[in-house]
Amino acid sequence: MVHKKVWLYYYISFYFYLLIVTHLKITIDELTNREREVLTSLSDGRLYKEIASDHNISIDTVKKHCKNIYRKLKVRNRTEATMILLSQSQ
Protein backbone atom coordinates (compact mmCIF):
# COMPACT_ATOMS: atom_id res chain seq x y z
CA MET A 1 0.00 0.00 0.00
CA VAL A 2 2.84 2.39 0.79
CA HIS A 3 4.38 1.84 -2.65
CA LYS A 4 1.10 2.77 -4.34
CA LYS A 5 0.94 6.04 -2.39
CA VAL A 6 4.53 6.88 -3.26
CA TRP A 7 3.94 6.11 -6.93
CA LEU A 8 0.75 8.17 -6.97
CA TYR A 9 2.55 11.08 -5.30
CA TYR A 10 5.38 10.84 -7.86
CA TYR A 11 2.94 10.73 -10.78
CA ILE A 12 0.94 13.72 -9.54
CA SER A 13 4.11 15.70 -8.83
CA PHE A 14 5.53 14.92 -12.25
CA TYR A 15 2.28 15.87 -14.00
CA PHE A 16 1.99 19.11 -12.03
CA TYR A 17 5.59 20.00 -12.80
CA LEU A 18 5.03 19.40 -16.53
CA LEU A 19 2.05 21.74 -16.42
CA ILE A 20 4.21 24.43 -14.82
CA VAL A 21 7.00 23.92 -17.37
CA THR A 22 4.52 24.16 -20.23
CA HIS A 23 2.93 27.28 -18.76
CA LEU A 24 6.25 29.07 -18.18
CA LYS A 25 7.50 28.03 -21.62
CA ILE A 26 10.87 26.96 -20.29
CA THR A 27 12.81 25.44 -23.17
CA ILE A 28 16.10 23.71 -23.67
CA ASP A 29 16.67 25.86 -26.78
CA GLU A 30 18.46 28.40 -24.58
CA LEU A 31 21.18 25.85 -23.78
CA THR A 32 24.44 25.59 -25.68
CA ASN A 33 25.25 22.37 -27.52
CA ARG A 34 27.67 21.31 -24.78
CA GLU A 35 25.07 22.05 -22.07
CA ARG A 36 22.56 19.88 -23.95
CA GLU A 37 25.12 17.07 -24.11
CA VAL A 38 25.75 17.37 -20.37
CA LEU A 39 22.01 17.48 -19.64
CA THR A 40 21.46 14.33 -21.71
CA SER A 41 24.24 12.58 -19.79
CA LEU A 42 22.74 13.78 -16.48
CA SER A 43 19.35 12.41 -17.47
CA ASP A 44 21.00 9.06 -18.18
CA GLY A 45 22.10 9.01 -14.54
CA ARG A 46 25.80 9.47 -15.20
CA LEU A 47 28.13 10.87 -12.53
CA TYR A 48 30.03 14.13 -12.98
CA LYS A 49 33.32 12.26 -13.36
CA GLU A 50 31.81 9.99 -16.02
CA ILE A 51 30.47 12.98 -17.95
CA ALA A 52 33.86 14.70 -17.69
CA SER A 53 35.61 11.60 -19.00
CA ASP A 54 33.13 11.14 -21.88
CA HIS A 55 33.47 14.75 -23.07
CA ASN A 56 37.17 15.23 -22.26
CA ILE A 57 36.54 18.10 -19.86
CA SER A 58 37.28 18.58 -16.16
CA ILE A 59 34.83 17.81 -13.39
CA ASP A 60 34.80 21.52 -12.50
CA THR A 61 33.71 22.32 -16.05
CA VAL A 62 30.89 19.78 -15.76
CA LYS A 63 29.78 21.42 -12.50
CA LYS A 64 29.86 24.84 -14.18
CA HIS A 65 27.76 23.54 -17.09
CA CYS A 66 25.27 22.04 -14.60
CA LYS A 67 25.05 25.34 -12.73
CA ASN A 68 24.35 27.15 -16.02
CA ILE A 69 21.78 24.53 -17.04
CA TYR A 70 19.93 24.83 -13.73
CA ARG A 71 19.96 28.63 -13.92
CA LYS A 72 18.73 28.76 -17.52
CA LEU A 73 16.00 26.18 -16.95
CA LYS A 74 15.02 27.70 -13.58
CA VAL A 75 15.42 24.39 -11.73
CA ARG A 76 17.24 23.27 -8.59
CA ASN A 77 18.51 19.79 -9.43
CA ARG A 78 19.10 17.17 -12.10
CA THR A 79 15.68 15.58 -11.59
CA GLU A 80 13.83 18.78 -12.44
CA ALA A 81 16.15 19.41 -15.40
CA THR A 82 15.51 15.87 -16.65
CA MET A 83 11.76 16.45 -16.42
CA ILE A 84 12.10 19.45 -18.72
CA LEU A 85 14.27 17.48 -21.14
CA LEU A 86 11.76 14.61 -21.22
CA SER A 87 8.78 16.92 -21.63
CA GLN A 88 10.36 18.56 -24.66
CA SER A 89 11.70 15.45 -26.35
CA GLN A 90 8.23 13.94 -26.78
Coordinates of C-alpha atoms in Angstrom, one line a residue:
M1 CA 0.0 0.0 0.0
V2 CA 2.8 2.4 0.8
H3 CA 4.4 1.8 -2.6
K4 CA 1.1 2.8 -4.3
K5 CA 0.9 6.0 -2.4
V6 CA 4.5 6.9 -3.3
W7 CA 3.9 6.1 -6.9
L8 CA 0.8 8.2 -7.0
Y9 CA 2.6 11.1 -5.3
Y10 CA 5.4 10.8 -7.9
Y11 CA 2.9 10.7 -10.8
I12 CA 0.9 13.7 -9.5
S13 CA 4.1 15.7 -8.8
F14 CA 5.5 14.9 -12.3
Y15 CA 2.3 15.9 -14.0
F16 CA 2.0 19.1 -12.0
Y17 CA 5.6 20.0 -12.8
L18 CA 5.0 19.4 -16.5
L19 CA 2.0 21.7 -16.4
I20 CA 4.2 24.4 -14.8
V21 CA 7.0 23.9 -17.4
T22 CA 4.5 24.2 -20.2
H23 CA 2.9 27.3 -18.8
L24 CA 6.2 29.1 -18.2
K25 CA 7.5 28.0 -21.6
I26 CA 10.9 27.0 -20.3
T27 CA 12.8 25.4 -23.2
I28 CA 16.1 23.7 -23.7
D29 CA 16.7 25.9 -26.8
E30 CA 18.5 28.4 -24.6
L31 CA 21.2 25.8 -23.8
T32 CA 24.4 25.6 -25.7
N33 CA 25.2 22.4 -27.5
R34 CA 27.7 21.3 -24.8
E35 CA 25.1 22.0 -22.1
R36 CA 22.6 19.9 -24.0
E37 CA 25.1 17.1 -24.1
V38 CA 25.8 17.4 -20.4
L39 CA 22.0 17.5 -19.6
T40 CA 21.5 14.3 -21.7
S41 CA 24.2 12.6 -19.8
L42 CA 22.7 13.8 -16.5
S43 CA 19.4 12.4 -17.5
D44 CA 21.0 9.1 -18.2
G45 CA 22.1 9.0 -14.5
R46 CA 25.8 9.5 -15.2
L47 CA 28.1 10.9 -12.5
Y48 CA 30.0 14.1 -13.0
K49 CA 33.3 12.3 -13.4
E50 CA 31.8 10.0 -16.0
I51 CA 30.5 13.0 -17.9
A52 CA 33.9 14.7 -17.7
S53 CA 35.6 11.6 -19.0
D54 CA 33.1 11.1 -21.9
H55 CA 33.5 14.7 -23.1
N56 CA 37.2 15.2 -22.3
I57 CA 36.5 18.1 -19.9
S58 CA 37.3 18.6 -16.2
I59 CA 34.8 17.8 -13.4
D60 CA 34.8 21.5 -12.5
T61 CA 33.7 22.3 -16.0
V62 CA 30.9 19.8 -15.8
K63 CA 29.8 21.4 -12.5
K64 CA 29.9 24.8 -14.2
H65 CA 27.8 23.5 -17.1
C66 CA 25.3 22.0 -14.6
K67 CA 25.1 25.3 -12.7
N68 CA 24.3 27.1 -16.0
I69 CA 21.8 24.5 -17.0
Y70 CA 19.9 24.8 -13.7
R71 CA 20.0 28.6 -13.9
K72 CA 18.7 28.8 -17.5
L73 CA 16.0 26.2 -16.9
K74 CA 15.0 27.7 -13.6
V75 CA 15.4 24.4 -11.7
R76 CA 17.2 23.3 -8.6
N77 CA 18.5 19.8 -9.4
R78 CA 19.1 17.2 -12.1
T79 CA 15.7 15.6 -11.6
E80 CA 13.8 18.8 -12.4
A81 CA 16.2 19.4 -15.4
T82 CA 15.5 15.9 -16.6
M83 CA 11.8 16.5 -16.4
I84 CA 12.1 19.4 -18.7
L85 CA 14.3 17.5 -21.1
L86 CA 11.8 14.6 -21.2
S87 CA 8.8 16.9 -21.6
Q88 CA 10.4 18.6 -24.7
S89 CA 11.7 15.5 -26.3
Q90 CA 8.2 13.9 -26.8

